[in-house]
């Protein structure tokens, strides 16, 4: 009889075998947790920072959302999106700030985590295509990196230490 190779989780650092599971198996559900914490805290901070900065939430003036959008309009990948924002810069500023806050809180507590991550990805994509599109070289702009960071959370959600996981466990118990 031929031997069939089956990968196991044996290893000097693993501490376990195929039956008990090693540290890698136990750690795997927590793999996205550092990313969740970082993005959640960052987006909560960004939203609160915008909401508490009266200059940012103005249609014009130094450091205002209006002046920033006018400055990037001709160099953005999607000038029409900037034009839309410029119809009501204050409203757009509030929408971005509250969106970042909602995404950050949802990500941190793990409530509707995939939807929150998708919202974070959309915010990062819109900022990349407008505000940081002209950044050269492209890797100096952080919005593209944030977009890429959100994608694993869109796919993986919040499997542990989350309200989503608690709700799913409760549903399984009541079935």
Coordinates of N, CA and C in Angstrom, one line a residue:
X1 N 0.8 -1.2 0.0 CA 0.0 0.0 0.0 C 0.9 1.2 0.0
X2 N 0.6 2.2 -0.9 CA 1.4 3.4 -1.0 C 1.0 4.3 0.1
X3 N 2.0 5.1 0.6 CA 1.8 6.0 1.7 C 1.3 7.3 1.1
X4 N 0.2 7.9 1.6 CA -0.3 9.1 1.2 C 0.2 10.2 2.1
X5 N 0.8 11.3 1.6 CA 1.3 12.3 2.4 C 0.1 13.2 2.8
X6 N 0.1 13.4 4.1 CA -0.9 14.3 4.7 C -0.2 15.3 5.6
X7 N -0.3 16.6 5.2 CA 0.4 17.6 6.0 C -0.2 17.6 7.5
X8 N 0.7 17.8 8.4 CA 0.2 17.9 9.8 C 0.7 19.2 10.4
X9 N 0.4 19.4 11.6 CA 0.8 20.7 12.2 C 1.9 20.4 13.2
X10 N 2.7 19.3 12.9 CA 3.9 19.0 13.8 C 4.9 20.0 13.6
X11 N 5.7 20.3 14.6 CA 6.8 21.2 14.5 C 7.3 21.6 15.8
X12 N 8.6 22.0 15.8 CA 9.3 22.2 17.1 C 8.6 23.3 17.9
X13 N 8.1 24.3 17.2 CA 7.5 25.4 17.9 C 6.0 25.3 18.1
X14 N 5.4 24.3 17.4 CA 4.0 24.1 17.4 C 3.4 23.6 18.7
X15 N 4.0 22.7 19.3 CA 3.5 22.2 20.6 C 2.3 21.3 20.5
X16 N 2.0 20.9 19.3 CA 0.8 20.0 19.2 C 0.9 19.1 18.0
X17 N 0.0 18.2 17.9 CA 0.0 17.4 16.7 C -1.4 17.5 16.0
X18 N -1.7 16.6 15.1 CA -2.9 16.7 14.3 C -4.1 16.5 15.2
X19 N -4.1 15.9 16.4 CA -5.2 15.7 17.2 C -5.5 16.9 18.0
X20 N -4.6 17.3 18.8 CA -4.8 18.4 19.8 C -4.8 19.8 19.2
X21 N -4.2 20.0 18.1 CA -4.0 21.3 17.5 C -2.9 22.0 18.2
X22 N -2.1 22.7 17.4 CA -1.0 23.5 17.9 C -1.3 24.9 18.1
X23 N -0.3 25.7 18.4 CA -0.5 27.1 18.6 C -1.0 27.8 17.4
X24 N -0.6 27.4 16.2 CA -1.0 28.0 15.0 C -2.5 27.8 14.8
X25 N -3.0 26.6 15.1 CA -4.4 26.4 14.9 C -5.2 27.2 15.9
X26 N -4.7 27.3 17.1 CA -5.4 28.2 18.1 C -5.3 29.6 17.8
X27 N -4.2 30.1 17.2 CA -4.0 31.5 16.9 C -4.7 32.0 15.6
X28 N -5.0 31.0 14.7 CA -5.5 31.4 13.4 C -6.8 32.3 13.5
X29 N -7.8 32.0 14.3 CA -9.0 32.8 14.4 C -8.7 34.3 14.8
X30 N -7.6 34.5 15.4 CA -7.2 35.9 15.9 C -6.3 36.6 14.9
X31 N -6.0 36.0 13.7 CA -5.1 36.6 12.8 C -5.5 38.0 12.3
X32 N -6.8 38.3 12.2 CA -7.2 39.6 11.7 C -7.4 40.6 12.8
X33 N -7.3 40.1 14.1 CA -7.6 41.0 15.2 C -6.7 42.3 15.3
X34 N -5.4 42.1 15.1 CA -4.6 43.3 15.1 C -5.0 44.3 14.0
X35 N -5.3 43.8 12.8 CA -5.7 44.7 11.7 C -7.0 45.4 12.1
X36 N -8.0 44.6 12.6 CA -9.2 45.2 13.1 C -9.0 46.3 14.1
X37 N -8.2 46.1 15.1 CA -7.9 47.1 16.1 C -7.3 48.3 15.5
X38 N -6.3 48.1 14.6 CA -5.6 49.3 14.0 C -6.5 50.1 13.2
X39 N -7.3 49.4 12.3 CA -8.1 50.2 11.4 C -9.3 50.8 12.1
X40 N -9.9 50.1 13.1 CA -11.0 50.6 13.9 C -10.6 51.8 14.7
X41 N -9.4 51.8 15.4 CA -9.0 52.9 16.1 C -8.6 54.1 15.2
X42 N -8.0 53.8 14.1 CA -7.6 54.8 13.2 C -8.8 55.5 12.6
X43 N -9.8 54.8 12.2 CA -11.0 55.4 11.6 C -11.8 56.2 12.6
X44 N -11.9 55.6 13.9 CA -12.6 56.4 14.9 C -11.9 57.7 15.1
X45 N -10.6 57.7 15.3 CA -9.8 58.9 15.5 C -10.0 59.8 14.3
X46 N -9.9 59.3 13.1 CA -10.0 60.2 11.9 C -11.4 60.9 11.9
X47 N -12.5 60.1 12.2 CA -13.8 60.7 12.2 C -13.9 61.8 13.3
X48 N -13.5 61.4 14.5 CA -13.6 62.4 15.6 C -12.7 63.6 15.3
X49 N -11.5 63.4 14.7 CA -10.7 64.6 14.4 C -11.4 65.5 13.5
X50 N -12.0 65.0 12.5 CA -12.8 65.8 11.5 C -13.9 66.6 12.2
X51 N -14.7 65.8 13.0 CA -15.9 66.4 13.6 C -15.5 67.5 14.6
X52 N -14.3 67.4 15.2 CA -13.9 68.4 16.2 C -13.1 69.6 15.6
X53 N -12.9 69.5 14.3 CA -12.1 70.6 13.6 C -13.0 71.5 12.8
X54 N -13.3 72.6 13.4 CA -14.3 73.5 12.7 C -13.7 74.0 11.4
X55 N -12.4 74.1 11.2 CA -11.8 74.5 10.0 C -12.0 73.5 8.9
X56 N -11.9 72.2 9.2 CA -12.1 71.2 8.2 C -13.5 71.2 7.7
X57 N -14.5 71.3 8.5 CA -15.9 71.2 8.1 C -16.5 72.5 7.5
X58 N -15.6 73.4 7.0 CA -16.0 74.6 6.3 C -15.9 74.5 4.8
X59 N -16.7 75.3 4.1 CA -16.7 75.3 2.7 C -15.5 75.9 2.1
X60 N -14.9 76.8 2.9 CA -13.6 77.5 2.4 C -12.8 77.9 3.6
X61 N -11.6 78.2 3.3 CA -10.7 78.6 4.4 C -9.5 77.6 4.6
X62 N -8.5 78.0 5.4 CA -7.4 77.2 5.6 C -7.8 75.8 6.1
X63 N -7.3 74.8 5.6 CA -7.5 73.4 6.0 C -9.0 72.9 5.9
X64 N -9.8 73.6 5.1 CA -11.2 73.2 4.9 C -11.3 72.1 3.9
X65 N -12.4 71.4 4.1 CA -12.7 70.3 3.1 C -12.9 70.9 1.7
X66 N -13.6 72.1 1.7 CA -13.9 72.7 0.4 C -12.6 73.1 -0.4
X67 N -11.7 73.8 0.3 CA -10.4 74.2 -0.3 C -9.6 72.9 -0.7
X68 N -9.6 71.9 0.1 CA -8.9 70.7 -0.2 C -9.4 70.1 -1.5
X69 N -10.8 70.0 -1.6 CA -11.4 69.4 -2.7 C -11.1 70.2 -4.0
X70 N -11.2 71.5 -3.9 CA -10.9 72.4 -5.0 C -9.4 72.2 -5.5
X71 N -8.5 72.0 -4.5 CA -7.1 71.8 -4.8 C -6.8 70.5 -5.6
X72 N -7.6 69.5 -5.3 CA -7.3 68.2 -5.9 C -8.2 67.9 -7.1
X73 N -9.1 68.8 -7.4 CA -10.1 68.5 -8.4 C -9.5 68.2 -9.8
X74 N -8.5 68.9 -10.2 CA -8.0 68.7 -11.6 C -6.9 67.6 -11.6
X75 N -6.5 67.1 -10.5 CA -5.5 66.0 -10.5 C -6.1 64.7 -10.1
X76 N -7.4 64.7 -9.7 CA -8.0 63.5 -9.2 C -8.3 62.5 -10.4
X77 N -8.4 61.3 -10.1 CA -8.8 60.3 -11.1 C -10.3 60.4 -11.5
X78 N -11.1 60.9 -10.6 CA -12.5 61.0 -10.9 C -13.0 62.5 -10.5
X79 N -12.7 63.4 -11.4 CA -13.1 64.8 -11.1 C -14.6 64.9 -10.8
X80 N -15.4 64.1 -11.4 CA -16.9 64.2 -11.2 C -17.2 63.9 -9.8
X81 N -16.5 63.0 -9.1 CA -16.7 62.8 -7.7 C -16.4 64.0 -6.8
X82 N -15.3 64.7 -7.2 CA -14.9 65.9 -6.5 C -16.0 67.0 -6.7
X83 N -16.5 67.1 -8.0 CA -17.5 68.1 -8.3 C -18.8 67.8 -7.5
X84 N -19.1 66.6 -7.3 CA -20.3 66.2 -6.5 C -20.1 66.6 -5.0
X85 N -18.9 66.4 -4.5 CA -18.5 66.8 -3.1 C -18.6 68.4 -3.0
X86 N -18.1 69.0 -4.0 CA -18.1 70.5 -4.0 C -19.5 71.2 -4.0
X87 N -20.5 70.4 -4.4 CA -21.9 71.0 -4.3 C -22.3 71.3 -2.9
X88 N -21.7 70.5 -2.0 CA -22.0 70.8 -0.5 C -20.8 70.3 0.3
X89 N -19.7 71.1 0.3 CA -18.5 70.6 1.0 C -18.7 70.3 2.4
X90 N -19.5 71.1 3.1 CA -19.7 70.8 4.6 C -20.4 69.5 4.7
X91 N -21.5 69.2 3.9 CA -22.2 68.0 4.0 C -21.3 66.8 3.7
X92 N -20.5 67.0 2.7 CA -19.5 65.9 2.3 C -18.5 65.6 3.5
X93 N -18.1 66.7 4.1 CA -17.1 66.6 5.2 C -17.8 65.8 6.4
X94 N -19.0 66.2 6.7 CA -19.8 65.5 7.7 C -20.0 64.0 7.4
X95 N -20.3 63.8 6.1 CA -20.6 62.4 5.6 C -19.3 61.5 5.8
X96 N -18.2 62.1 5.4 CA -16.9 61.4 5.5 C -16.6 61.1 7.0
X97 N -16.8 62.2 7.8 CA -16.4 62.0 9.3 C -17.3 61.0 10.0
X98 N -18.7 61.1 9.7 CA -19.6 60.1 10.4 C -19.4 58.7 9.8
X99 N -19.1 58.7 8.5 CA -18.8 57.4 7.9 C -17.6 56.7 8.5
X100 N -16.5 57.5 8.7 CA -15.3 57.0 9.3 C -15.6 56.5 10.7
X101 N -16.4 57.3 11.5 CA -16.7 57.0 12.8 C -17.5 55.7 12.9
X102 N -18.5 55.5 12.0 CA -19.3 54.3 12.0 C -18.5 53.1 11.6
X103 N -17.7 53.3 10.6 CA -16.8 52.2 10.2 C -15.9 51.8 11.3
X104 N -15.3 52.7 11.9 CA -14.3 52.4 13.0 C -15.0 51.7 14.2
X105 N -16.1 52.2 14.6 CA -16.8 51.6 15.8 C -17.3 50.2 15.4
X106 N -17.9 50.1 14.2 CA -18.3 48.7 13.7 C -17.2 47.7 13.6
X107 N -16.1 48.2 13.2 CA -14.9 47.3 13.1 C -14.3 47.0 14.5
X108 N -14.3 47.9 15.4 CA -13.7 47.6 16.7 C -14.6 46.7 17.5
X109 N -15.9 46.9 17.5 CA -16.8 46.0 18.2 C -17.2 44.8 17.4
X110 N -16.9 44.7 16.2 CA -17.2 43.6 15.3 C -18.7 43.4 15.1
X111 N -19.4 44.5 14.9 CA -20.8 44.5 14.5 C -21.0 44.8 13.0
X112 N -21.6 43.9 12.3 CA -21.7 44.0 10.9 C -20.3 44.3 10.3
X113 N -19.4 43.5 10.8 CA -18.0 43.7 10.5 C -17.6 43.7 9.0
X114 N -18.2 42.8 8.2 CA -17.9 42.8 6.8 C -18.4 44.1 6.1
X115 N -19.6 44.5 6.5 CA -20.2 45.7 6.0 C -19.4 46.9 6.4
X116 N -19.0 47.0 7.6 CA -18.1 48.1 8.1 C -16.8 48.1 7.3
X117 N -16.2 46.9 7.1 CA -15.0 46.9 6.3 C -15.2 47.3 4.9
X118 N -16.3 46.9 4.3 CA -16.6 47.3 3.0 C -16.8 48.9 2.9
X119 N -17.4 49.4 3.9 CA -17.5 50.9 4.0 C -16.2 51.5 4.1
X120 N -15.3 51.0 5.0 CA -13.9 51.5 5.1 C -13.2 51.4 3.8
X121 N -13.4 50.3 3.0 CA -12.7 50.2 1.7 C -13.2 51.2 0.8
X122 N -14.5 51.5 0.8 CA -15.1 52.5 -0.1 C -14.6 53.9 0.2
X123 N -14.5 54.2 1.5 CA -14.0 55.5 1.9 C -12.5 55.6 1.5
X124 N -11.7 54.6 1.7 CA -10.3 54.6 1.3 C -10.2 54.7 -0.2
X125 N -11.0 54.0 -1.0 CA -11.0 54.1 -2.4 C -11.4 55.4 -2.9
X126 N -12.4 56.0 -2.3 CA -12.8 57.4 -2.8 C -11.7 58.4 -2.5
X127 N -11.1 58.3 -1.3 CA -10.0 59.2 -1.0 C -8.8 59.0 -1.9
X128 N -8.5 57.7 -2.2 CA -7.4 57.5 -3.1 C -7.6 58.0 -4.5
X129 N -8.8 57.9 -5.0 CA -9.1 58.3 -6.4 C -9.3 59.8 -6.4
X130 N -9.4 60.5 -5.3 CA -9.6 62.0 -5.3 C -8.4 62.7 -4.7
X131 N -8.2 62.5 -3.4 CA -7.3 63.3 -2.6 C -5.8 62.9 -2.9
X132 N -5.6 61.6 -2.9 CA -4.2 61.1 -3.0 C -3.8 60.6 -4.3
X133 N -4.6 60.7 -5.3 CA -4.4 60.1 -6.6 C -3.1 60.7 -7.2
X134 N -2.8 62.0 -7.0 CA -1.7 62.6 -7.7 C -0.4 62.4 -6.9
X135 N -0.4 61.7 -5.8 CA 0.8 61.5 -5.0 C 1.8 60.6 -5.8
X136 N 3.0 61.1 -5.9 CA 4.1 60.3 -6.6 C 5.3 60.2 -5.8
X137 N 5.9 59.0 -5.7 CA 5.3 57.8 -6.2 C 4.1 57.4 -5.4
X138 N 3.3 56.5 -6.1 CA 2.0 56.1 -5.5 C 2.1 55.6 -4.1
X139 N 3.1 55.0 -3.7 CA 3.2 54.4 -2.4 C 3.4 55.4 -1.3
X140 N 3.6 56.7 -1.6 CA 3.6 57.7 -0.6 C 2.2 58.0 -0.1
X141 N 1.2 57.8 -0.9 CA -0.1 58.0 -0.4 C -0.7 56.9 0.4
X142 N -1.2 57.1 1.5 CA -1.6 56.0 2.4 C -3.0 55.5 2.1
X143 N -3.9 56.2 1.3 CA -5.2 55.7 1.1 C -5.3 54.4 0.3
X144 N -4.3 54.2 -0.6 CA -4.3 52.9 -1.3 C -3.9 51.7 -0.3
X145 N -3.0 52.0 0.6 CA -2.6 51.0 1.6 C -3.8 50.7 2.5
X146 N -4.6 51.7 2.9 CA -5.7 51.5 3.7 C -6.8 50.6 2.9
X147 N -7.0 50.9 1.7 CA -7.9 50.2 0.9 C -7.5 48.7 0.9
X148 N -6.2 48.4 0.7 CA -5.7 47.0 0.7 C -5.9 46.4 2.1
X149 N -5.7 47.2 3.1 CA -5.8 46.6 4.5 C -7.3 46.3 4.8
X150 N -8.2 47.0 4.2 CA -9.6 46.6 4.5 C -10.1 45.3 3.9
X151 N -9.5 45.0 2.7 CA -9.9 43.8 2.0 C -9.9 42.5 2.8
X152 N -8.9 42.2 3.5 CA -9.0 40.9 4.3 C -10.2 40.9 5.3
X153 N -10.5 42.1 5.8 CA -11.7 42.2 6.8 C -13.0 42.1 6.0
X154 N -13.0 42.5 4.8 CA -14.2 42.3 4.0 C -14.5 40.8 3.8
X155 N -13.4 40.1 3.5 CA -13.5 38.7 3.3 C -13.7 37.9 4.6
X156 N -12.9 38.2 5.6 CA -12.9 37.4 6.8 C -13.8 37.8 7.9
X157 N -14.2 39.1 7.9 CA -15.1 39.6 9.0 C -14.4 39.6 10.3
X158 N -15.2 39.5 11.4 CA -14.7 39.5 12.7 C -15.1 38.2 13.4
X159 N -14.3 37.2 13.3 CA -14.6 35.9 13.8 C -14.5 35.7 15.3
X160 N -13.7 36.5 15.9 CA -13.6 36.4 17.4 C -13.7 37.8 18.0
X161 N -14.0 37.8 19.3 CA -14.1 39.0 20.1 C -14.9 40.0 19.4
X162 N -16.1 39.6 19.0 CA -16.9 40.5 18.2 C -18.4 40.3 18.6
X163 N -19.2 41.3 18.3 CA -20.6 41.1 18.5 C -21.2 40.2 17.4
X164 N -20.6 40.2 16.2 CA -21.0 39.3 15.2 C -20.9 37.8 15.7
X165 N -19.7 37.5 16.3 CA -19.5 36.2 16.8 C -20.4 35.8 17.9
X166 N -20.7 36.8 18.8 CA -21.7 36.5 19.9 C -23.1 36.2 19.3
X167 N -23.5 37.0 18.4 CA -24.8 36.8 17.8 C -24.9 35.4 17.1
X168 N -23.8 35.1 16.3 CA -23.8 33.8 15.7 C -23.8 32.6 16.7
X169 N -23.1 32.8 17.8 CA -23.1 31.7 18.8 C -24.5 31.6 19.4
X170 N -25.1 32.7 19.7 CA -26.5 32.7 20.2 C -27.5 32.0 19.3
X171 N -27.4 32.3 18.0 CA -28.2 31.7 17.0 C -28.0 30.1 17.0
X172 N -26.7 29.7 17.0 CA -26.5 28.3 17.0 C -27.1 27.6 18.2
X173 N -27.0 28.2 19.4 CA -27.6 27.6 20.6 C -29.1 27.5 20.6
X174 N -29.8 28.5 19.9 CA -31.2 28.4 19.9 C -31.8 27.6 18.8
X175 N -30.9 27.1 17.9 CA -31.4 26.2 16.8 C -31.6 24.8 17.3

